[in-house]
Short mmCIF file of C-alpha atoms and ligand atoms in Angstrom, two decimals:
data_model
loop_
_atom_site.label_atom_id
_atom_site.label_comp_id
_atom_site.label_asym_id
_atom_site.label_seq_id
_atom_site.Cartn_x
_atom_site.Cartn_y
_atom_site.Cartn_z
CA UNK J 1 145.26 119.68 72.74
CA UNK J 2 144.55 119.05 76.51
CA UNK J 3 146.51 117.66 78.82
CA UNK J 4 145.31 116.40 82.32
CA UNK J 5 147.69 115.79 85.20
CA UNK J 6 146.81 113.96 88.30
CA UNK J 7 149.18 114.69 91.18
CA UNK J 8 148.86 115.49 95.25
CA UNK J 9 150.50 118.71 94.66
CA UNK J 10 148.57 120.52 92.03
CA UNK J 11 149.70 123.96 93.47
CA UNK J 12 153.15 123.13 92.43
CA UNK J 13 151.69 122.97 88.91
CA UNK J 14 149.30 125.19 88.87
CA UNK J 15 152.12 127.92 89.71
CA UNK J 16 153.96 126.52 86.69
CA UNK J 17 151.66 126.81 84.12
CA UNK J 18 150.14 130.05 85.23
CA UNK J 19 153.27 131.60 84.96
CA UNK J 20 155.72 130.29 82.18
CA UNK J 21 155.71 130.68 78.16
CA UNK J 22 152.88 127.67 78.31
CA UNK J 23 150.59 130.54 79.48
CA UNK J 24 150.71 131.87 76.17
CA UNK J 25 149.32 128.79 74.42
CA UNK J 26 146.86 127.94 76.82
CA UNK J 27 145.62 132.00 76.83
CA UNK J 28 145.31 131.26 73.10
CA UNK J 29 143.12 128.37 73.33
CA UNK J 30 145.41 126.21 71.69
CA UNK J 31 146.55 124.10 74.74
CA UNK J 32 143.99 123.50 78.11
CA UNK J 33 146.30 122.15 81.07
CA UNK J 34 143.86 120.59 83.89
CA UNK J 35 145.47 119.78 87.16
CA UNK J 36 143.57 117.29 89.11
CA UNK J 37 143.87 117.05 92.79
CA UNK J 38 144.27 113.11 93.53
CA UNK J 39 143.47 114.20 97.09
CA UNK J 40 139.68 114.69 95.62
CA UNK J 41 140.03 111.23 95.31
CA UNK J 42 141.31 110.14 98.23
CA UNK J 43 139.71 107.30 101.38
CA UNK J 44 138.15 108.80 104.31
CA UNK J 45 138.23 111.90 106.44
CA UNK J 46 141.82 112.49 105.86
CA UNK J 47 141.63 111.99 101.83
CA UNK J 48 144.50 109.42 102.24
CA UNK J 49 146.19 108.20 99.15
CA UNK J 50 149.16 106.65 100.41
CA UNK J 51 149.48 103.51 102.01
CA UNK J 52 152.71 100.79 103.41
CA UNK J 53 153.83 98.51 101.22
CA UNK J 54 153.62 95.13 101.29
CA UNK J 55 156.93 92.97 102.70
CA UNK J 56 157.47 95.60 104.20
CA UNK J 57 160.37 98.41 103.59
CA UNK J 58 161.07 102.07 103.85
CA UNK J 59 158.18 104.44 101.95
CA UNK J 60 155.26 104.36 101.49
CA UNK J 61 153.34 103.19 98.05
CA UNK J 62 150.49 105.51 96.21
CA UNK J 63 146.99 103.53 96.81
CA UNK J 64 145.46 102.08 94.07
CA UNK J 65 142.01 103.49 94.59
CA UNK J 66 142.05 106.84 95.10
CA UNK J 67 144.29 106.70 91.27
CA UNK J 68 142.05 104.37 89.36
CA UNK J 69 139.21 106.29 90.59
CA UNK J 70 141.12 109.46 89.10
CA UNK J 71 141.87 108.03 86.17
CA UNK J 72 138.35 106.36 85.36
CA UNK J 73 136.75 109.71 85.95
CA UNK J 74 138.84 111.42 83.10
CA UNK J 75 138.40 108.63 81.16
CA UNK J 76 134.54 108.70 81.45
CA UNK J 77 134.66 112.18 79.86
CA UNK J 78 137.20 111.44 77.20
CA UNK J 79 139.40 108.84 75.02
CA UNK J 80 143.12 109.54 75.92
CA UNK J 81 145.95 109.68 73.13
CA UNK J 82 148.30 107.99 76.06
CA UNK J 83 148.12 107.91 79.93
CA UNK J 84 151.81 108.38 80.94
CA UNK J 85 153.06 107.99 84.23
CA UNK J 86 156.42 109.64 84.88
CA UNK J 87 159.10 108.04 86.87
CA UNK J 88 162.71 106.98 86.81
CA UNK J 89 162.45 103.68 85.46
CA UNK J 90 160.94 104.58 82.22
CA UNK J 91 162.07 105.30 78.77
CA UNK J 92 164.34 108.61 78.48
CA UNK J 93 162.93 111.51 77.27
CA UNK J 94 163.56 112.61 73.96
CA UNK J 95 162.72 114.97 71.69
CA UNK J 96 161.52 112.73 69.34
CA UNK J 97 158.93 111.38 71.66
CA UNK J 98 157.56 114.93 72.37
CA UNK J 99 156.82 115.52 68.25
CA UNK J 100 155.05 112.54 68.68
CA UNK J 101 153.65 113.51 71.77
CA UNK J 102 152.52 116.94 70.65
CA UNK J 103 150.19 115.27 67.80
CA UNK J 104 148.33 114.39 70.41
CA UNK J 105 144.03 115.58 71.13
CA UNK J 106 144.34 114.30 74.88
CA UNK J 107 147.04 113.41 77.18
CA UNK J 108 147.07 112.19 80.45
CA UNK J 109 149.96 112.62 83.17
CA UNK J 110 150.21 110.66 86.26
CA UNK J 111 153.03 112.18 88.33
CA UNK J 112 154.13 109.75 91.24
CA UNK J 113 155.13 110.30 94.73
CA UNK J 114 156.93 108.08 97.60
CA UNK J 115 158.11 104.81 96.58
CA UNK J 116 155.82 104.83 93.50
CA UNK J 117 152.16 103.62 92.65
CA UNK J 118 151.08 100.42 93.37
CA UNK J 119 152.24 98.57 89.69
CA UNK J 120 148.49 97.51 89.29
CA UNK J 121 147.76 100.26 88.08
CA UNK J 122 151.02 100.67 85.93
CA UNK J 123 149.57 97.09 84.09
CA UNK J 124 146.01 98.44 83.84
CA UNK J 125 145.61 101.92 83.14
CA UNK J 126 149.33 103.09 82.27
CA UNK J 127 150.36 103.31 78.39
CA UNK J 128 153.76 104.75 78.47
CA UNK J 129 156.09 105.77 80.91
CA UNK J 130 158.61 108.77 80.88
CA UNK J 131 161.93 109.12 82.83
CA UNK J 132 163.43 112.81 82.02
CA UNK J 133 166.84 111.42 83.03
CA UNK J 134 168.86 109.39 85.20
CA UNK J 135 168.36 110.96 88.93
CA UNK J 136 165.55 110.40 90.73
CA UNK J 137 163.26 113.04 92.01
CA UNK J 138 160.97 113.87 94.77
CA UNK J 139 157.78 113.38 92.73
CA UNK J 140 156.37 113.48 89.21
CA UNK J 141 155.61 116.96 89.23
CA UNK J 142 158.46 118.75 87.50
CA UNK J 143 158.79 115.70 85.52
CA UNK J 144 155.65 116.74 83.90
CA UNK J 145 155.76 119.72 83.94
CA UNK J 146 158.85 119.37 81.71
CA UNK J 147 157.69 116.56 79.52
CA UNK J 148 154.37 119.49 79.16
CA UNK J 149 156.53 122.32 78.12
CA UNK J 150 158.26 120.48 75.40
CA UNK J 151 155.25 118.88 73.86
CA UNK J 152 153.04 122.58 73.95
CA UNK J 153 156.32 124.47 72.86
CA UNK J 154 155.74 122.50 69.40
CA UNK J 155 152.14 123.31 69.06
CA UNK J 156 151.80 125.94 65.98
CA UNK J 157 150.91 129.12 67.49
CA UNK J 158 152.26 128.24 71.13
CA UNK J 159 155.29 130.35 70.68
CA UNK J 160 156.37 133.72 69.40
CA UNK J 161 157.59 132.46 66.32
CA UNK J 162 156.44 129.17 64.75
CA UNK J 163 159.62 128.27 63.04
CA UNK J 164 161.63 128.65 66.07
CA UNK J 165 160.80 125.14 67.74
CA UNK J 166 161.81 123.73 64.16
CA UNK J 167 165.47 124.83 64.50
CA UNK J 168 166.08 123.83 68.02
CA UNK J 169 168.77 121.52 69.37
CA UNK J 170 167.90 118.06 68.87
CA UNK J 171 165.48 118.36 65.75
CA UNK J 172 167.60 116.70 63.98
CA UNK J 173 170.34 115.33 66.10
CA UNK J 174 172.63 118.28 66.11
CA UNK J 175 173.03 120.91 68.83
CA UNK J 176 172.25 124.36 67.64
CA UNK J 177 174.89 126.61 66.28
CA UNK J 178 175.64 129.93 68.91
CA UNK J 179 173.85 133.14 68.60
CA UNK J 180 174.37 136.78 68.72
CA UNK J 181 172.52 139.98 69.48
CA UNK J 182 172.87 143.90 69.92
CA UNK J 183 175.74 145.38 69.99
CA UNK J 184 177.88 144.25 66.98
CA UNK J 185 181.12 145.26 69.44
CA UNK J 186 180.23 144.35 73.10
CA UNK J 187 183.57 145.96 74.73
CA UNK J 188 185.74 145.13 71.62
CA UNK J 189 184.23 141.38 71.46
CA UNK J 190 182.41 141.09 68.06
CA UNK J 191 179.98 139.20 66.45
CA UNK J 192 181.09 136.48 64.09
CA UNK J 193 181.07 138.91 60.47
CA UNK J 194 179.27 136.63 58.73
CA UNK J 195 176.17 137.22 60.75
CA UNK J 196 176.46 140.84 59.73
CA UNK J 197 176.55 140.23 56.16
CA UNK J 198 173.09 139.98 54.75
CA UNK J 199 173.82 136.94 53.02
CA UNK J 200 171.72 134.26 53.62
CA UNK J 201 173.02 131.33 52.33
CA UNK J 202 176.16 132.20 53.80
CA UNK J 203 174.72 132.31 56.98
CA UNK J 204 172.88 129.18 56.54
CA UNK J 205 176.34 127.57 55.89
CA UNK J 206 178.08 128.73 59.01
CA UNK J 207 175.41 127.80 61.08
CA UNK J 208 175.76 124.59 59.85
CA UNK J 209 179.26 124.28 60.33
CA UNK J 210 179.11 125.60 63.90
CA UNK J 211 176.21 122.93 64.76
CA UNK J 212 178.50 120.27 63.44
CA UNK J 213 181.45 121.32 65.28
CA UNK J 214 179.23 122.01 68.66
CA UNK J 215 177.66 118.39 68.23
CA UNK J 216 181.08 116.78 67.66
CA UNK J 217 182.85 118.52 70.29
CA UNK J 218 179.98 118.28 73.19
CA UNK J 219 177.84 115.36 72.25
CA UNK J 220 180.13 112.55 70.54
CA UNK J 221 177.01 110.41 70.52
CA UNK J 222 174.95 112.34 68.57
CA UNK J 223 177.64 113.39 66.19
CA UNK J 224 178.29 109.79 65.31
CA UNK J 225 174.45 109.49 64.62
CA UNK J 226 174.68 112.42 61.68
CA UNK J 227 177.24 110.34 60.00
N1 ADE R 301 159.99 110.92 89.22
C1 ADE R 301 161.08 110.98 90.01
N2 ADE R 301 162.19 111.09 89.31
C2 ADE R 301 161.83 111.09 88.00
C3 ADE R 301 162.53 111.18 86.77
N3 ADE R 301 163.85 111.26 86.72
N4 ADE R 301 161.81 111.16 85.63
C4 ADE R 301 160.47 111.05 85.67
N5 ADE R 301 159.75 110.96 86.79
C5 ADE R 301 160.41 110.98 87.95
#
């Protein structure tokens, strides 16, 4: 998979995804994250790519040239899966839109800034748009860098162990059951003995209990979707 990301802060990114579990996946080859600089894009001496916005108002708008010609370059070298743009007013992150997400051979990431980009390009270019929750942020950075690190996280061979990102909260609409490690006694506080028992269907079976009764007591919502 690749995934290109147009922003005016690519060293925000690029300190992201030299750094966290990503790394791994893009080290194998698996993943290639490209941060483009929409400054190499930008008008005149200064590189601007921000501009007023018309009738007027507080903030500025992202220009519309400096982005298209961003996003015609890419698109010159490849077809794109989906160009997303990430901002408040889209549909919520889920993690049923990152499986689908993470079948993906090329993604594109706008990540906004200011009061937004100019909605031209939102008709022309944009195919879906990701909010990763109700709050607004300073830019579409982390926003993508988030939205990135769940879809890569379900690439096989991206993490330490495959099956892992199979059993994680939200796969299937329950929160995951709580864990344990080394020691068995922490300071007279022991691990559940079930865990300790070698018995894997047993095992299987409290997990599932515990996921229910996590769901139920911390996300009604989701509990009343398992029903
Ligand atoms: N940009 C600013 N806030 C955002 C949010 N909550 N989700 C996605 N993009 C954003």
């Amino acid at each position: 998979m690749r995934i290109d990301i147009i922003t005016c802060l690519p060293a925000l990114l690029e300190g992201f995804f030299s750094t966290s579990i990503v790394k791994r996946a893009m080290d194998a080859g698996t993943v290639t994250v490209n941060i483009i600089d929409l400054r190499d894009f930008g008008i005149g001496k200064s590189r601007q790519i921000d501009d007023y916005a018309f009738g007027g108002g507080a903030g500025m708008v992202m220009m519309i040239e400096p982005l298209v010609d961003a996003i015609e370059h890419l698109q010159s070298e490849r077809s794109y899966d989906e160009v997303i743009y990430m901002t408040p007013d889209g549909e919520l992150l889920q993690q049923q839109i990152t499986n689908t997400l993470s079948l993906s051979e090329n993604l594109m990431i706008v990540c906004g800034h200011y009061k937004g980009i100019d909605e031209r390009v939102r008709e022309k270019y944009i195919t879906r748009e990701i909010s990763i929750g109700d709050y607004v942020l300073s830019g579409g950075e982390i926003p993508a860098a988030v939205l990135s690190d769940a879809i890569i996280r379900l690439i096989p061979g991206a993490m330490n162990d495959e099956t892992s990102a199979l059993t994680d909260s939200f796969q299937d609409d329950l929160l995951s059951p709580p864990v344990y490690t080394r020691p068995a006694d922490f300071k007279g506080v022991k691990v559940p003995e079930v865990l300790l028992s070698g018995n894997f269907k047993l095992i299987e079976d409290w997990r599932t209990e515990k996921a229910l009764e996590r769901t139920k007591e911390r996300r009604p919502d989701l509990w009343k979707k398992t029903l």
